[in-house]
PDB file of C-alpha atoms in Angstrom:
ATOM      1  CA  UNK A   1      -0.184   0.249  -0.551  1.00  0.00           C
ATOM      2  CA  UNK A   2       2.714   2.238   0.442  1.00  0.00           C
ATOM      3  CA  UNK A   3       3.585   1.955  -3.312  1.00  0.00           C
ATOM      4  CA  UNK A   4      -0.163   3.300  -3.813  1.00  0.00           C
ATOM      5  CA  UNK A   5       1.194   6.608  -2.206  1.00  0.00           C
ATOM      6  CA  UNK A   6       4.627   6.525  -4.021  1.00  0.00           C
ATOM      7  CA  UNK A   7       3.165   6.402  -7.421  1.00  0.00           C
ATOM      8  CA  UNK A   8       1.172   9.444  -6.657  1.00  0.00           C
ATOM      9  CA  UNK A   9       3.886  11.117  -5.476  1.00  0.00           C
ATOM     10  CA  UNK A  10       6.081  10.267  -8.333  1.00  0.00           C
ATOM     11  CA  UNK A  11       3.329  10.890 -10.898  1.00  0.00           C
ATOM     12  CA  UNK A  12       2.683  14.524  -9.576  1.00  0.00           C
ATOM     13  CA  UNK A  13       6.183  15.542  -9.395  1.00  0.00           C
ATOM     14  CA  UNK A  14       6.611  14.033 -13.585  1.00  0.00           C
ATOM     15  CA  UNK A  15       3.051  16.913 -13.330  1.00  0.00           C
ATOM     16  CA  UNK A  16       4.386  19.668 -11.678  1.00  0.00           C
ATOM     17  CA  UNK A  17       8.018  19.801 -13.227  1.00  0.00           C
ATOM     18  CA  UNK A  18       6.468  19.772 -16.621  1.00  0.00           C
ATOM     19  CA  UNK A  19       4.128  23.012 -15.631  1.00  0.00           C
ATOM     20  CA  UNK A  20       6.277  25.602 -17.000  1.00  0.00           C
ATOM     21  CA  UNK A  21       8.058  24.281 -19.926  1.00  0.00           C
ATOM     22  CA  UNK A  22       7.487  26.516 -23.163  1.00  0.00           C
ATOM     23  CA  UNK A  23       7.561  24.549 -25.762  1.00  0.00           C
ATOM     24  CA  UNK A  24       4.087  24.374 -27.586  1.00  0.00           C
ATOM     25  CA  UNK A  25       1.984  21.385 -25.582  1.00  0.00           C
ATOM     26  CA  UNK A  26       4.739  19.290 -24.087  1.00  0.00           C
ATOM     27  CA  UNK A  27       2.159  19.047 -20.623  1.00  0.00           C
ATOM     28  CA  UNK A  28      -0.168  16.656 -22.365  1.00  0.00           C
ATOM     29  CA  UNK A  29       2.821  14.730 -23.660  1.00  0.00           C
ATOM     30  CA  UNK A  30       4.572  14.327 -20.284  1.00  0.00           C
ATOM     31  CA  UNK A  31       1.645  14.467 -18.054  1.00  0.00           C
ATOM     32  CA  UNK A  32       0.143  11.238 -20.156  1.00  0.00           C
ATOM     33  CA  UNK A  33       3.093   9.106 -19.172  1.00  0.00           C
ATOM     34  CA  UNK A  34       3.005  10.258 -15.148  1.00  0.00           C
ATOM     35  CA  UNK A  35      -0.740   9.886 -15.288  1.00  0.00           C
ATOM     36  CA  UNK A  36      -0.230   6.321 -16.508  1.00  0.00           C
ATOM     37  CA  UNK A  37       2.185   5.703 -14.029  1.00  0.00           C
ATOM     38  CA  UNK A  38       0.594   6.610 -11.482  1.00  0.00           C
ATOM     39  CA  UNK A  39      -2.400   4.101 -12.428  1.00  0.00           C
ATOM     40  CA  UNK A  40      -0.138   1.556 -12.800  1.00  0.00           C
ATOM     41  CA  UNK A  41       1.375   2.263  -9.480  1.00  0.00           C
ATOM     42  CA  UNK A  42      -2.375   2.115  -7.839  1.00  0.00           C
ATOM     43  CA  UNK A  43      -2.899  -1.183  -9.583  1.00  0.00           C
ATOM     44  CA  UNK A  44       0.046  -2.881  -8.582  1.00  0.00           C
ATOM     45  CA  UNK A  45      -0.228  -1.607  -5.397  1.00  0.00           C
ATOM     46  CA  UNK A  46      -3.328  -2.826  -4.272  1.00  0.00           C
ATOM     47  CA  UNK A  47      -3.051  -6.631  -6.441  1.00  0.00           C
ATOM     48  CA  UNK A  48      -0.227  -6.735  -4.269  1.00  0.00           C
ATOM     49  CA  UNK A  49      -1.039  -5.510  -0.778  1.00  0.00           C
ATOM     50  CA  UNK A  50      -4.321  -7.252  -0.930  1.00  0.00           C
ATOM     51  CA  UNK A  51      -2.539 -10.714  -2.317  1.00  0.00           C
ATOM     52  CA  UNK A  52      -0.085 -10.001   0.846  1.00  0.00           C
ATOM     53  CA  UNK A  53      -2.775  -9.462   3.258  1.00  0.00           C
ATOM     54  CA  UNK A  54      -4.874 -12.985   1.930  1.00  0.00           C
ATOM     55  CA  UNK A  55      -0.911 -14.923   2.396  1.00  0.00           C
ATOM     56  CA  UNK A  56      -0.768 -13.670   5.741  1.00  0.00           C
ATOM     57  CA  UNK A  57      -4.615 -14.747   6.317  1.00  0.00           C
ATOM     58  CA  UNK A  58      -3.846 -18.116   4.744  1.00  0.00           C
ATOM     59  CA  UNK A  59      -0.749 -18.441   6.703  1.00  0.00           C
ATOM     60  CA  UNK A  60      -2.503 -17.694  10.001  1.00  0.00           C
ATOM     61  CA  UNK A  61      -5.422 -20.337   8.900  1.00  0.00           C
ATOM     62  CA  UNK A  62      -2.819 -23.434   8.252  1.00  0.00           C
ATOM     63  CA  UNK A  63      -1.182 -22.591  11.381  1.00  0.00           C
ATOM     64  CA  UNK A  64      -4.251 -22.741  13.689  1.00  0.00           C
ATOM     65  CA  UNK A  65      -5.217 -25.860  11.818  1.00  0.00           C
ATOM     66  CA  UNK A  66      -1.958 -27.498  12.422  1.00  0.00           C
ATOM     67  CA  UNK A  67      -2.037 -26.302  16.212  1.00  0.00           C
ATOM     68  CA  UNK A  68      -5.711 -27.640  16.174  1.00  0.00           C
ATOM     69  CA  UNK A  69      -4.221 -31.060  14.988  1.00  0.00           C
ATOM     70  CA  UNK A  70      -1.535 -31.294  17.323  1.00  0.00           C
ATOM     71  CA  UNK A  71      -3.525 -30.510  20.334  1.00  0.00           C
ATOM     72  CA  UNK A  72      -6.558 -33.088  19.379  1.00  0.00           C
ATOM     73  CA  UNK A  73      -3.819 -36.023  18.886  1.00  0.00           C
ATOM     74  CA  UNK A  74      -2.158 -34.434  22.933  1.00  0.00           C
ATOM     75  CA  UNK A  75      -5.016 -33.147  24.858  1.00  0.00           C
ATOM     76  CA  UNK A  76      -2.513 -32.979  27.658  1.00  0.00           C
ATOM     77  CA  UNK A  77      -0.440 -29.848  26.596  1.00  0.00           C
ATOM     78  CA  UNK A  78       2.181 -30.650  29.018  1.00  0.00           C
ATOM     79  CA  UNK A  79       2.735 -34.353  26.603  1.00  0.00           C
ATOM     80  CA  UNK A  80       2.664 -31.762  23.694  1.00  0.00           C
ATOM     81  CA  UNK A  81       5.449 -29.450  25.453  1.00  0.00           C
ATOM     82  CA  UNK A  82       8.144 -32.060  26.012  1.00  0.00           C
ATOM     83  CA  UNK A  83       7.772 -33.585  22.350  1.00  0.00           C
ATOM     84  CA  UNK A  84      10.752 -32.848  19.877  1.00  0.00           C
ATOM     85  CA  UNK A  85       8.666 -31.104  16.736  1.00  0.00           C
ATOM     86  CA  UNK A  86       9.546 -31.056  13.352  1.00  0.00           C
ATOM     87  CA  UNK A  87       8.030 -28.977  10.477  1.00  0.00           C
ATOM     88  CA  UNK A  88       8.909 -30.161   6.643  1.00  0.00           C
ATOM     89  CA  UNK A  89       7.524 -28.321   3.303  1.00  0.00           C
ATOM     90  CA  UNK A  90       6.002 -25.420   2.469  1.00  0.00           C
ATOM     91  CA  UNK A  91       2.789 -24.040   2.956  1.00  0.00           C
ATOM     92  CA  UNK A  92       2.649 -22.097  -0.381  1.00  0.00           C
ATOM     93  CA  UNK A  93       0.304 -19.184  -2.445  1.00  0.00           C
ATOM     94  CA  UNK A  94      -3.007 -18.573  -1.541  1.00  0.00           C
ATOM     95  CA  UNK A  95      -5.246 -18.636  -4.346  1.00  0.00           C
ATOM     96  CA  UNK A  96      -5.409 -14.878  -4.667  1.00  0.00           C
ATOM     97  CA  UNK A  97      -1.188 -14.788  -4.062  1.00  0.00           C
ATOM     98  CA  UNK A  98      -1.186 -17.257  -7.002  1.00  0.00           C
ATOM     99  CA  UNK A  99      -3.553 -15.430  -9.171  1.00  0.00           C
ATOM    100  CA  UNK A 100      -1.813 -12.023  -8.520  1.00  0.00           C
ATOM    101  CA  UNK A 101       1.782 -13.464  -9.181  1.00  0.00           C
ATOM    102  CA  UNK A 102       0.139 -14.730 -12.418  1.00  0.00           C
ATOM    103  CA  UNK A 103      -0.754 -11.066 -13.320  1.00  0.00           C
ATOM    104  CA  UNK A 104       2.373 -10.009 -12.179  1.00  0.00           C
ATOM    105  CA  UNK A 105       5.290 -11.963 -12.083  1.00  0.00           C
ATOM    106  CA  UNK A 106       7.075  -9.949  -9.931  1.00  0.00           C
ATOM    107  CA  UNK A 107       5.269 -10.308  -7.176  1.00  0.00           C
ATOM    108  CA  UNK A 108       5.847 -14.240  -7.029  1.00  0.00           C
ATOM    109  CA  UNK A 109       9.014 -12.505  -5.531  1.00  0.00           C
ATOM    110  CA  UNK A 110       8.147  -9.791  -3.536  1.00  0.00           C
ATOM    111  CA  UNK A 111       5.873 -12.236  -1.764  1.00  0.00           C
ATOM    112  CA  UNK A 112       7.816 -12.516   1.851  1.00  0.00           C
ATOM    113  CA  UNK A 113       9.268 -16.131   2.563  1.00  0.00           C
ATOM    114  CA  UNK A 114       8.440 -15.759   6.311  1.00  0.00           C
ATOM    115  CA  UNK A 115       4.759 -16.458   4.855  1.00  0.00           C
ATOM    116  CA  UNK A 116       5.753 -19.369   2.374  1.00  0.00           C
ATOM    117  CA  UNK A 117       8.285 -21.776   4.848  1.00  0.00           C
ATOM    118  CA  UNK A 118       7.082 -22.241   8.015  1.00  0.00           C
ATOM    119  CA  UNK A 119      10.033 -24.695   8.446  1.00  0.00           C
ATOM    120  CA  UNK A 120      12.463 -22.529   6.929  1.00  0.00           C
ATOM    121  CA  UNK A 121      12.456 -19.387   8.549  1.00  0.00           C
ATOM    122  CA  UNK A 122      12.416 -18.158  11.841  1.00  0.00           C
ATOM    123  CA  UNK A 123       8.779 -16.232  12.248  1.00  0.00           C
ATOM    124  CA  UNK A 124       7.153 -19.860  12.384  1.00  0.00           C
ATOM    125  CA  UNK A 125       9.593 -21.497  14.692  1.00  0.00           C
ATOM    126  CA  UNK A 126       9.043 -18.608  16.699  1.00  0.00           C
ATOM    127  CA  UNK A 127       5.446 -18.082  16.721  1.00  0.00           C
ATOM    128  CA  UNK A 128       5.429 -22.090  18.330  1.00  0.00           C
ATOM    129  CA  UNK A 129       7.811 -21.848  20.492  1.00  0.00           C
ATOM    130  CA  UNK A 130       6.535 -18.425  22.629  1.00  0.00           C
ATOM    131  CA  UNK A 131       2.783 -18.279  21.263  1.00  0.00           C
ATOM    132  CA  UNK A 132       1.880 -21.906  21.919  1.00  0.00           C
ATOM    133  CA  UNK A 133       5.209 -23.135  23.925  1.00  0.00           C
ATOM    134  CA  UNK A 134       5.996 -25.888  21.538  1.00  0.00           C
ATOM    135  CA  UNK A 135       9.481 -26.053  20.456  1.00  0.00           C
ATOM    136  CA  UNK A 136      10.031 -26.473  17.081  1.00  0.00           C
ATOM    137  CA  UNK A 137      13.751 -28.365  16.556  1.00  0.00           C
ATOM    138  CA  UNK A 138      16.214 -29.364  13.845  1.00  0.00           C
ATOM    139  CA  UNK A 139      18.024 -32.851  14.326  1.00  0.00           C
ATOM    140  CA  UNK A 140      22.376 -33.163  13.755  1.00  0.00           C
ATOM    141  CA  UNK A 141      21.497 -36.435  11.801  1.00  0.00           C
ATOM    142  CA  UNK A 142      19.910 -36.161   8.199  1.00  0.00           C
ATOM    143  CA  UNK A 143      20.775 -32.962   7.085  1.00  0.00           C
ATOM    144  CA  UNK A 144      18.802 -31.159  10.330  1.00  0.00           C
ATOM    145  CA  UNK A 145      15.755 -33.299   9.519  1.00  0.00           C
ATOM    146  CA  UNK A 146      13.998 -36.644  11.033  1.00  0.00           C
ATOM    147  CA  UNK A 147      13.636 -39.248   8.624  1.00  0.00           C
ATOM    148  CA  UNK A 148       9.597 -38.994   8.975  1.00  0.00           C
ATOM    149  CA  UNK A 149       8.834 -41.827   6.590  1.00  0.00           C
ATOM    150  CA  UNK A 150       9.540 -44.257   8.588  1.00  0.00           C
ATOM    151  CA  UNK A 151       7.124 -42.874  12.052  1.00  0.00           C
ATOM    152  CA  UNK A 152       3.461 -43.921  12.144  1.00  0.00           C
ATOM    153  CA  UNK A 153       1.223 -42.005  10.301  1.00  0.00           C
ATOM    154  CA  UNK A 154      -0.800 -40.147  12.695  1.00  0.00           C
ATOM    155  CA  UNK A 155      -3.359 -37.665  11.082  1.00  0.00           C
ATOM    156  CA  UNK A 156      -3.537 -37.320   7.491  1.00  0.00           C
ATOM    157  CA  UNK A 157      -5.103 -34.162   6.225  1.00  0.00           C
ATOM    158  CA  UNK A 158      -5.715 -32.376   3.216  1.00  0.00           C
ATOM    159  CA  UNK A 159      -3.142 -30.056   4.519  1.00  0.00           C
ATOM    160  CA  UNK A 160      -0.349 -31.624   6.192  1.00  0.00           C
ATOM    161  CA  UNK A 161       0.505 -34.752   7.806  1.00  0.00           C
ATOM    162  CA  UNK A 162       1.549 -35.586  11.312  1.00  0.00           C
ATOM    163  CA  UNK A 163       3.607 -38.740  11.810  1.00  0.00           C
ATOM    164  CA  UNK A 164       4.977 -39.142  15.660  1.00  0.00           C
ATOM    165  CA  UNK A 165       6.770 -41.764  17.216  1.00  0.00           C
ATOM    166  CA  UNK A 166       8.311 -42.126  21.046  1.00  0.00           C
ATOM    167  CA  UNK A 167       9.352 -38.023  21.371  1.00  0.00           C
ATOM    168  CA  UNK A 168       9.068 -36.917  18.089  1.00  0.00           C
ATOM    169  CA  UNK A 169       6.568 -35.542  15.616  1.00  0.00           C
ATOM    170  CA  UNK A 170       7.241 -34.873  12.507  1.00  0.00           C
ATOM    171  CA  UNK A 171       4.452 -32.429  10.482  1.00  0.00           C
ATOM    172  CA  UNK A 172       4.520 -32.674   6.872  1.00  0.00           C
ATOM    173  CA  UNK A 173       3.020 -29.861   4.929  1.00  0.00           C
ATOM    174  CA  UNK A 174       1.569 -30.482   1.762  1.00  0.00           C
TER     175      UNK A 174
END
């Protein structure tokens, strides 16, 4: 949304910069690109900001769903807090963010990585540790990853698969 203000300021500066030119009708020739630039900043800014807001809601939805499923599997919070949790995979882009990325490919690079991958960024692990008191860990074997394929499946949903064995829980995001 900051892009909208930046685009407006840039376009208005372009219009005022051409205001005092003495050549025959240069204002129109130079004002049209300024207004076009303003329009493009407004459209891109709103599309990008809406995609970012929807991506945040989608990430929160996926986190809340995972926490809810873990709470149902382990109703005793102390038991869940004593487990070692590993999250693998990414949540991906929301439907709105995918559509905006198709229309404006540069937004694909601009959407924050913290909202895409819980397991590969500090944001996801800190949220689990401080909001829910669940420690998310990387393990020294297998390049910091658990071998989840040998663990029995406790819950398989459309969004994630929870595998657990002993003191280890592995959540594989789909």
